[in-house]
JSON list of C-alpha atoms in Angstrom, two decimals:
[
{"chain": "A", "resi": 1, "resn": "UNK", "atom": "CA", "xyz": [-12.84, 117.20, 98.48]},
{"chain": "A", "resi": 2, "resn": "UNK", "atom": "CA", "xyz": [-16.49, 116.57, 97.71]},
{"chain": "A", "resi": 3, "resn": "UNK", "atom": "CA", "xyz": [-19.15, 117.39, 100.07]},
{"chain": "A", "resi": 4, "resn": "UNK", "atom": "CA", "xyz": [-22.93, 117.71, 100.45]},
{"chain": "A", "resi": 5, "resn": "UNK", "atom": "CA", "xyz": [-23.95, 120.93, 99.05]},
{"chain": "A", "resi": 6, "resn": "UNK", "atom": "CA", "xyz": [-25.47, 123.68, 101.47]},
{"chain": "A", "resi": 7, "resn": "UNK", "atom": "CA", "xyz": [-27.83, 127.17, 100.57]},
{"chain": "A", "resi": 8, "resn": "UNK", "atom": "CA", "xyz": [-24.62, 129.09, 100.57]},
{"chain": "A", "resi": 9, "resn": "UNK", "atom": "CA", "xyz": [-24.03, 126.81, 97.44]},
{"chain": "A", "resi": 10, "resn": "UNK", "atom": "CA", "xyz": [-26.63, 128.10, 95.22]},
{"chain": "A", "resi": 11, "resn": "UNK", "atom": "CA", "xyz": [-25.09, 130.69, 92.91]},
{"chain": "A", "resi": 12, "resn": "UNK", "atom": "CA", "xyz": [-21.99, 128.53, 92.42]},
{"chain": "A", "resi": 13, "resn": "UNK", "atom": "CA", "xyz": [-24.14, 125.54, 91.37]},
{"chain": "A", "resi": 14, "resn": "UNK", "atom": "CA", "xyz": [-26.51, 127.76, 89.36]},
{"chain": "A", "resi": 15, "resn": "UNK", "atom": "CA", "xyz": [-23.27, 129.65, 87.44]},
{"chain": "A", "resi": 16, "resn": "UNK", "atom": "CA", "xyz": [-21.90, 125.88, 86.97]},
{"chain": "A", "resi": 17, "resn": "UNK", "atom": "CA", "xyz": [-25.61, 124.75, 85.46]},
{"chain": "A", "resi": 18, "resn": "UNK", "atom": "CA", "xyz": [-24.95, 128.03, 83.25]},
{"chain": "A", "resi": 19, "resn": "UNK", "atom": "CA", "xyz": [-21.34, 126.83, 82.15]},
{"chain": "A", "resi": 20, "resn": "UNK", "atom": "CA", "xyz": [-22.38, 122.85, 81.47]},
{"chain": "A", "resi": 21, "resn": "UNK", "atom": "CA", "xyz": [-25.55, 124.99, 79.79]},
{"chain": "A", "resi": 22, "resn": "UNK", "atom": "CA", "xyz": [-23.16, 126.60, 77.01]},
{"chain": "A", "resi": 23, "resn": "UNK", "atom": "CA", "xyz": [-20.85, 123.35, 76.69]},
{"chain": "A", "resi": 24, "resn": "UNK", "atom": "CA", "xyz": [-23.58, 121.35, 76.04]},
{"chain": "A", "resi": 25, "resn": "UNK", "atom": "CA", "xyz": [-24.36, 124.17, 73.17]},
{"chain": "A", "resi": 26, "resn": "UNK", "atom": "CA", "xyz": [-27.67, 125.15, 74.44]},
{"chain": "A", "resi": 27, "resn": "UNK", "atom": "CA", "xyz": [-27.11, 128.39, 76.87]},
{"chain": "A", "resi": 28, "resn": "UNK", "atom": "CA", "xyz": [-30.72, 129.60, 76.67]},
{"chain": "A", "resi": 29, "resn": "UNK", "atom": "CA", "xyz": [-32.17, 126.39, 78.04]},
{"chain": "A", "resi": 30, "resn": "UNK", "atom": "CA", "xyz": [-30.33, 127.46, 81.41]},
{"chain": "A", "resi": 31, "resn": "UNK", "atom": "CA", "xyz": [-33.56, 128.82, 82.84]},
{"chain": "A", "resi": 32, "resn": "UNK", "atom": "CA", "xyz": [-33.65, 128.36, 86.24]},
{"chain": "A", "resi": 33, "resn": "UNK", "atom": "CA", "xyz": [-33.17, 130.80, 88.90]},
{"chain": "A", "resi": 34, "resn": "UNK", "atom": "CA", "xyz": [-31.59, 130.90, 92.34]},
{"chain": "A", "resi": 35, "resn": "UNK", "atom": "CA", "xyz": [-35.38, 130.88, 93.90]},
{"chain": "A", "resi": 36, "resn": "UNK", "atom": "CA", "xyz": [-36.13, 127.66, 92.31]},
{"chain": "A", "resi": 37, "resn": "UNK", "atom": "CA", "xyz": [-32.60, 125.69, 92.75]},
{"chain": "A", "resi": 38, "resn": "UNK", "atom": "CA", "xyz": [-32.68, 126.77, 96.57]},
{"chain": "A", "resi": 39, "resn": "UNK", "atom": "CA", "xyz": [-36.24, 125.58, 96.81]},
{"chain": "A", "resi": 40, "resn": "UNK", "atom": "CA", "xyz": [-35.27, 122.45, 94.99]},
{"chain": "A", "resi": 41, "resn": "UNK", "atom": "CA", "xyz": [-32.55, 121.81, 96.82]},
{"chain": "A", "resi": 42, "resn": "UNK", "atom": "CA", "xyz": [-33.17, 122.95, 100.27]},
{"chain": "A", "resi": 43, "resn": "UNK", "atom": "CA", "xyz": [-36.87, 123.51, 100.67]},
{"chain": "A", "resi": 44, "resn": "UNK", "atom": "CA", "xyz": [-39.23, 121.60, 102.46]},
{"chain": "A", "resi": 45, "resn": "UNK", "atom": "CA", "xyz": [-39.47, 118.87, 100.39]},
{"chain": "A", "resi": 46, "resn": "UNK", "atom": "CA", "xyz": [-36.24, 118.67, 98.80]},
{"chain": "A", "resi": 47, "resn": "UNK", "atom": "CA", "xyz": [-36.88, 117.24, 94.66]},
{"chain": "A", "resi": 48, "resn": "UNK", "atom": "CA", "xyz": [-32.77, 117.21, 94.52]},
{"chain": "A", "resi": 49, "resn": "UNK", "atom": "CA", "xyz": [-29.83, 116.94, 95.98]},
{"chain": "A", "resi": 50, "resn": "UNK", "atom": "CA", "xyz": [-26.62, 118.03, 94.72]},
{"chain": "A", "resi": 51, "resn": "UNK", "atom": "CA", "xyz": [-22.29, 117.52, 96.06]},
{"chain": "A", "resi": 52, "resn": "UNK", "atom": "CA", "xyz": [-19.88, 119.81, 95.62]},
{"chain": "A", "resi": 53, "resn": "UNK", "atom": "CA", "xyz": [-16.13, 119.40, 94.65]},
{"chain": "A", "resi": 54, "resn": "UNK", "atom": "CA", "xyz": [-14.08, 121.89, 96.03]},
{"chain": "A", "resi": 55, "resn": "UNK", "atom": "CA", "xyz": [-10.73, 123.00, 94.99]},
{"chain": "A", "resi": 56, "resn": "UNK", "atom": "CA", "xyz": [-8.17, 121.03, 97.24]},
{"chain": "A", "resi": 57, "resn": "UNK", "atom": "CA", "xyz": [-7.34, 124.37, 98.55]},
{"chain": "A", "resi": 58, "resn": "UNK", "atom": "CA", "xyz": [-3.11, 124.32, 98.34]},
{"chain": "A", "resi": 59, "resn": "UNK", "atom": "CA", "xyz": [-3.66, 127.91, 96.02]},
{"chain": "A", "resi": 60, "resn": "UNK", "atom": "CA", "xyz": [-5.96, 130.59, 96.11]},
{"chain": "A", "resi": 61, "resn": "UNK", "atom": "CA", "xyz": [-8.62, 129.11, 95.13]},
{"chain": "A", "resi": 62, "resn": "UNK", "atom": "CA", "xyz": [-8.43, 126.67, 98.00]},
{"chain": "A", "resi": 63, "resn": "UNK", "atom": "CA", "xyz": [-12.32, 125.07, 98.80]},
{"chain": "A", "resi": 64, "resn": "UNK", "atom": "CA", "xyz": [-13.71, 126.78, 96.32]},
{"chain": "A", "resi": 65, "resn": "UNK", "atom": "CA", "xyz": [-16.02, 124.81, 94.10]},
{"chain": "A", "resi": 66, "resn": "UNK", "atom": "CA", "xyz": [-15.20, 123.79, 91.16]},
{"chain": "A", "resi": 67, "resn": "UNK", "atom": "CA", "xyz": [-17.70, 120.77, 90.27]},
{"chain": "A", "resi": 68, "resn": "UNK", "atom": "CA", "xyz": [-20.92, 119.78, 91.00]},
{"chain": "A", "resi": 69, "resn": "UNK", "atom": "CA", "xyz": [-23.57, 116.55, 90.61]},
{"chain": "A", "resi": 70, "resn": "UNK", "atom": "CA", "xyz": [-26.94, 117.17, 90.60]},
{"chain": "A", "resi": 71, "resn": "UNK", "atom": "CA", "xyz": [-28.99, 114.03, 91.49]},
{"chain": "A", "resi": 72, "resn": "UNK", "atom": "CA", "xyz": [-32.60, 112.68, 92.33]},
{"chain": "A", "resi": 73, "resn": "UNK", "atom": "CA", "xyz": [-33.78, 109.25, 93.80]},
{"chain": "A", "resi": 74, "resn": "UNK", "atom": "CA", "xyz": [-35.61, 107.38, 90.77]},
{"chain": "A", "resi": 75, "resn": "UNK", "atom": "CA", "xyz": [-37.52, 104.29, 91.47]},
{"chain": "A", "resi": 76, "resn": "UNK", "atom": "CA", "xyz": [-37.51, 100.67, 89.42]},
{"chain": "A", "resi": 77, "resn": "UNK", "atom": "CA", "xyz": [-40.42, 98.72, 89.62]},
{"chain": "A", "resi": 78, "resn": "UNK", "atom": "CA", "xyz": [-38.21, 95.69, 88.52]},
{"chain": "A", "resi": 79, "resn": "UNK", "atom": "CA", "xyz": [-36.29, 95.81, 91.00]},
{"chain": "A", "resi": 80, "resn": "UNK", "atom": "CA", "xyz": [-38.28, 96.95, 93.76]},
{"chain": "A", "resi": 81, "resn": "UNK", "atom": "CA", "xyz": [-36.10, 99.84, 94.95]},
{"chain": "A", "resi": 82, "resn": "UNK", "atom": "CA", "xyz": [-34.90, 103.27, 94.47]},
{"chain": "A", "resi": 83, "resn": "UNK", "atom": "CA", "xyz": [-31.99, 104.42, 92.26]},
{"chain": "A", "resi": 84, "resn": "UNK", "atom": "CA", "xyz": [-29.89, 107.59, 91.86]},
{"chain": "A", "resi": 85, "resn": "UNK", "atom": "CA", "xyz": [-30.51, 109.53, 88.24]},
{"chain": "A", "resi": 86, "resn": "UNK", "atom": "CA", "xyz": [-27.64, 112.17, 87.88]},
{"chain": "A", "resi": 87, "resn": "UNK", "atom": "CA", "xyz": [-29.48, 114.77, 86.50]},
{"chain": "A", "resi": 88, "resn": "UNK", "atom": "CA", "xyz": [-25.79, 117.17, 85.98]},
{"chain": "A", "resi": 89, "resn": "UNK", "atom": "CA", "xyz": [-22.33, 116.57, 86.71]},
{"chain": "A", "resi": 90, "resn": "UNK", "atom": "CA", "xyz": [-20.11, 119.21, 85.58]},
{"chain": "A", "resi": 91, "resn": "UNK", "atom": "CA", "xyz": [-16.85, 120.31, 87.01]},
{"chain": "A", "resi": 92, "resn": "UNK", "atom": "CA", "xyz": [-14.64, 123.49, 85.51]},
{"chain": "A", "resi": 93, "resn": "UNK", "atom": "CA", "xyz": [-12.69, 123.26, 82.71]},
{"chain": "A", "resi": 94, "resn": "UNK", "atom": "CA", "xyz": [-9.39, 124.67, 84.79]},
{"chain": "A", "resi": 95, "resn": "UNK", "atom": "CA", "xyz": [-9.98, 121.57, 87.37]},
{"chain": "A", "resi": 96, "resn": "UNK", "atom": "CA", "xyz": [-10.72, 118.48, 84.68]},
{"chain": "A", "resi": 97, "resn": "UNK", "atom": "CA", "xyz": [-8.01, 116.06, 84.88]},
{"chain": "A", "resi": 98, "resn": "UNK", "atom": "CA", "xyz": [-7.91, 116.45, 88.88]},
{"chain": "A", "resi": 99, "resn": "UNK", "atom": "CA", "xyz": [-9.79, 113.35, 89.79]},
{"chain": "A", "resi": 100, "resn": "UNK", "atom": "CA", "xyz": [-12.82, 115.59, 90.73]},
{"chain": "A", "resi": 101, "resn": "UNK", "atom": "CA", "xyz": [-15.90, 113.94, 87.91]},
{"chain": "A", "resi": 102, "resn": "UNK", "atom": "CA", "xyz": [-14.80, 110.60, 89.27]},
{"chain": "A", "resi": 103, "resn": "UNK", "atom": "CA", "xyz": [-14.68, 111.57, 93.26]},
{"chain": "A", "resi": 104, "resn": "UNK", "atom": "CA", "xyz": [-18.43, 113.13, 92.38]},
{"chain": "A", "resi": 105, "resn": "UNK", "atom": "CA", "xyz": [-19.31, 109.59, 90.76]},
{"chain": "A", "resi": 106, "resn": "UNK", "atom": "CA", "xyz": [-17.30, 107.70, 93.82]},
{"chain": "A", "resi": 107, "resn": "UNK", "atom": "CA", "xyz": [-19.59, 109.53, 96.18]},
{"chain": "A", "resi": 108, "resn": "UNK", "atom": "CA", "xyz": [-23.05, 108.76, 94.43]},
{"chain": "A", "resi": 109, "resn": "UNK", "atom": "CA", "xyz": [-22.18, 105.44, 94.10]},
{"chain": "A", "resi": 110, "resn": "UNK", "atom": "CA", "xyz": [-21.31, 105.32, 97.78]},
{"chain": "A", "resi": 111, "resn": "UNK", "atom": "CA", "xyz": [-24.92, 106.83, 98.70]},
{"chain": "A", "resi": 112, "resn": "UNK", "atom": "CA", "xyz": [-26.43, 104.24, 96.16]},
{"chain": "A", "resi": 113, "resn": "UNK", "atom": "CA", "xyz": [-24.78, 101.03, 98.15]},
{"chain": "A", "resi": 114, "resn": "UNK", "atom": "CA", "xyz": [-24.90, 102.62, 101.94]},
{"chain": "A", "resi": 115, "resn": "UNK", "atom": "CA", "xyz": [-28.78, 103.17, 101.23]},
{"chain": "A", "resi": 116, "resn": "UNK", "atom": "CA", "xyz": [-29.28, 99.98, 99.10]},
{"chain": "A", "resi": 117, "resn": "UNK", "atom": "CA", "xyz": [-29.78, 101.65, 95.52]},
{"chain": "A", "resi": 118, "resn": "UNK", "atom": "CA", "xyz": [-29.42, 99.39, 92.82]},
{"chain": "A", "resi": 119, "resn": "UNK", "atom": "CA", "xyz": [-29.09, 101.74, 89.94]},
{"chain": "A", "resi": 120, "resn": "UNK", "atom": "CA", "xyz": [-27.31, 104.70, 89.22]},
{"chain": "A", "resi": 121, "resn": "UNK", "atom": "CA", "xyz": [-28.36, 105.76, 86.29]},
{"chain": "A", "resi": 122, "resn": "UNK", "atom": "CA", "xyz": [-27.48, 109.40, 83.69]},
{"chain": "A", "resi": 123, "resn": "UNK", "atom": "CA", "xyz": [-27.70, 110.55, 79.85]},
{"chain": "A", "resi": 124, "resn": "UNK", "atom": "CA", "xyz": [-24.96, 112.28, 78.18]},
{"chain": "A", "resi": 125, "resn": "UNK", "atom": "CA", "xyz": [-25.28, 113.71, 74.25]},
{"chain": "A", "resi": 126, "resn": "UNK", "atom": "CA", "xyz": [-24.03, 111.41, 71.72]},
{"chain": "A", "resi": 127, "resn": "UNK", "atom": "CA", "xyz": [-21.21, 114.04, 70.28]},
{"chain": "A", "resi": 128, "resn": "UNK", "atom": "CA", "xyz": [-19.90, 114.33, 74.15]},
{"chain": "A", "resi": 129, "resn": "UNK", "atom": "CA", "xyz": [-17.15, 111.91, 73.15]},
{"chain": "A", "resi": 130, "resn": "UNK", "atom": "CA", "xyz": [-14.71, 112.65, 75.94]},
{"chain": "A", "resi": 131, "resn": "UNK", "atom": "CA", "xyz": [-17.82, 112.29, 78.57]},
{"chain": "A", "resi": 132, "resn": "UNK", "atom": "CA", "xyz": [-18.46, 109.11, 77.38]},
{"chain": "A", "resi": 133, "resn": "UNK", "atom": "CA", "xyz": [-15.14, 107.35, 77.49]},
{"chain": "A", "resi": 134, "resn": "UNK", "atom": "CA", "xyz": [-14.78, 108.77, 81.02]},
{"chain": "A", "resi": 135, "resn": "UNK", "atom": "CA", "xyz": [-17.51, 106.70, 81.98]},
{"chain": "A", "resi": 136, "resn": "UNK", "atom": "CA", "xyz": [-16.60, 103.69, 80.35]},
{"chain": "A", "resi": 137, "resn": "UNK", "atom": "CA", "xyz": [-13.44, 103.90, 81.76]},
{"chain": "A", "resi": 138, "resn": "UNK", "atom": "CA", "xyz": [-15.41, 103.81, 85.24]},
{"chain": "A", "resi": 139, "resn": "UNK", "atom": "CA", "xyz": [-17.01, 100.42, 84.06]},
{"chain": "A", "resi": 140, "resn": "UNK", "atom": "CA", "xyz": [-20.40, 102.39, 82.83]},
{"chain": "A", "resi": 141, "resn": "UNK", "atom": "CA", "xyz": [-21.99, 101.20, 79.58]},
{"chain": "A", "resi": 142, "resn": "UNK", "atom": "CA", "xyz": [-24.61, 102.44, 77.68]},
{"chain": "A", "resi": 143, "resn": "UNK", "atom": "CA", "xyz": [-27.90, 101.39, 78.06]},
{"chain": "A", "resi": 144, "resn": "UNK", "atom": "CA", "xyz": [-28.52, 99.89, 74.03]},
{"chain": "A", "resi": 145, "resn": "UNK", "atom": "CA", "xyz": [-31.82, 100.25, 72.55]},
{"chain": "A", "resi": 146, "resn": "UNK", "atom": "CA", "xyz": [-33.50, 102.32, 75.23]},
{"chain": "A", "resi": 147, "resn": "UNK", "atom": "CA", "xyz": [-33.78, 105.90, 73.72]},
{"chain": "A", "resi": 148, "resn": "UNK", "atom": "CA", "xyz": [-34.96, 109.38, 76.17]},
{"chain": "A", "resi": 149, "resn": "UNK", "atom": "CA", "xyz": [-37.88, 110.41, 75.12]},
{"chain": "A", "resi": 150, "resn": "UNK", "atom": "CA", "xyz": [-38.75, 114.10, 76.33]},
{"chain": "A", "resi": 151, "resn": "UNK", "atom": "CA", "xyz": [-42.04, 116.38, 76.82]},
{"chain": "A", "resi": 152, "resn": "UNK", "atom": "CA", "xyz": [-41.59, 119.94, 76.87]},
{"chain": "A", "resi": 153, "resn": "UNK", "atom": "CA", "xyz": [-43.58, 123.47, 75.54]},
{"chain": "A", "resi": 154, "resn": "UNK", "atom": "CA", "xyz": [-46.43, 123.08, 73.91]},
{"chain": "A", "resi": 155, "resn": "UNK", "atom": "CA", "xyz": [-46.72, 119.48, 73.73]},
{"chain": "A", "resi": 156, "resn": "UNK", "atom": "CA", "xyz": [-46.42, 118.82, 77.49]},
{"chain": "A", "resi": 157, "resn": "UNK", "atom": "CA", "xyz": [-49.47, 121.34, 77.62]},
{"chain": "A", "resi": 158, "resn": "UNK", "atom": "CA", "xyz": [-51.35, 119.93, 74.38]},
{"chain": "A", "resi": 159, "resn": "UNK", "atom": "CA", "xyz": [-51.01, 116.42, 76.27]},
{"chain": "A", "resi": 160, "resn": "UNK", "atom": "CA", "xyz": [-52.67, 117.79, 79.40]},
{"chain": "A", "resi": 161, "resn": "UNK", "atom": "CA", "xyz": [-55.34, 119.39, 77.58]},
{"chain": "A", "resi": 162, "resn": "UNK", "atom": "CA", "xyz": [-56.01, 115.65, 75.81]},
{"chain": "A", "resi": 163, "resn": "UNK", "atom": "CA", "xyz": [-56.43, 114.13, 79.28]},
{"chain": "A", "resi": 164, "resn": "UNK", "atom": "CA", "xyz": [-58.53, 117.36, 80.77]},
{"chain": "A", "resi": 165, "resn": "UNK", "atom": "CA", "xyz": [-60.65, 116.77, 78.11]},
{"chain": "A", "resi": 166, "resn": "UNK", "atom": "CA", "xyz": [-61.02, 113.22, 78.62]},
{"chain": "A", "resi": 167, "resn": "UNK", "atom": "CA", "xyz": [-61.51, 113.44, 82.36]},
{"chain": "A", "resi": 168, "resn": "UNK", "atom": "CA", "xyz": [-64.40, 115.64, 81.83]}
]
């Protein structure tokens, strides 16, 4: 079953960002804390939103969750309207196979059409082989020659101080 995530949600989601943290090889980078995600997710002005997919609850782990997607609205000046960028989808390495990634997709495309979205957009790592034929198998292709660039640390901050300076 997938469903809208709620605050009781938080540590599962933020142990899941953990566990996609360490697949993805980079554990560290897992930084966030339960503060932030709840803020994030369910504060006053909500940056995220995130679904749940719980375990279909025939064993003891019945509704417990064993997936998540992590998504934002984007916005394309092309096109004139907003999108959905996944930010995470992960779901637990006991539950692959069950039809729970694609039910998390199924319902994120579903918000993109119901709210008139006309992309639905994500990055996954080039060596994330079985990721990426699981979403061409969904009809998603790559988006050739476009490459993510990133800001981060110290040059995120040595950028600000450029325009600071120039603003003065």
């Amino acid at each position: 079953m997938i469903r809208e995530a709620v605050p009781t949600d938080v540590p599962a989601i933020l142990a899941m960002i953990g566990e996609l943290a360490a697949y993805e090889r980079v554990p560290e980078a897992a930084q966030a804390t339960e503060p932030q995600l709840h803020e994030a997710l369910f504060g006053a002005q909500p940056a995220a939103f995130a679904l749940i997919a719980e375990a279909d609850g025939t064993d003891e782990a019945g509704g417990a969750p064993v997936g998540f997607a992590l998504w934002f609205r984007n916005f394309s000046t092309w096109t004139g309207t907003h999108g959905v960028y996944l930010e995470d989808l992960y779901v637990r390495p006991e539950a692959r196979g069950g039809g729970h990634g694609k039910a998390l997709l199924a319902a994120l495309a579903q918000v993109c059409v119901a709210r008139g979205y006309e992309r639905f957009e994500w990055s996954v790592l080039d060596w994330n082989e079985p990721s990426i034929g699981f979403y061409r198998s969904i009809g998603a292709r790559p988006m050739d020659g476009w490459s993510v660039f990133r800001l981060t640390g110290e040059e995120l901050h040595d950028l600000a101080d450029t325009s600071r300076v120039n603003a003065a």
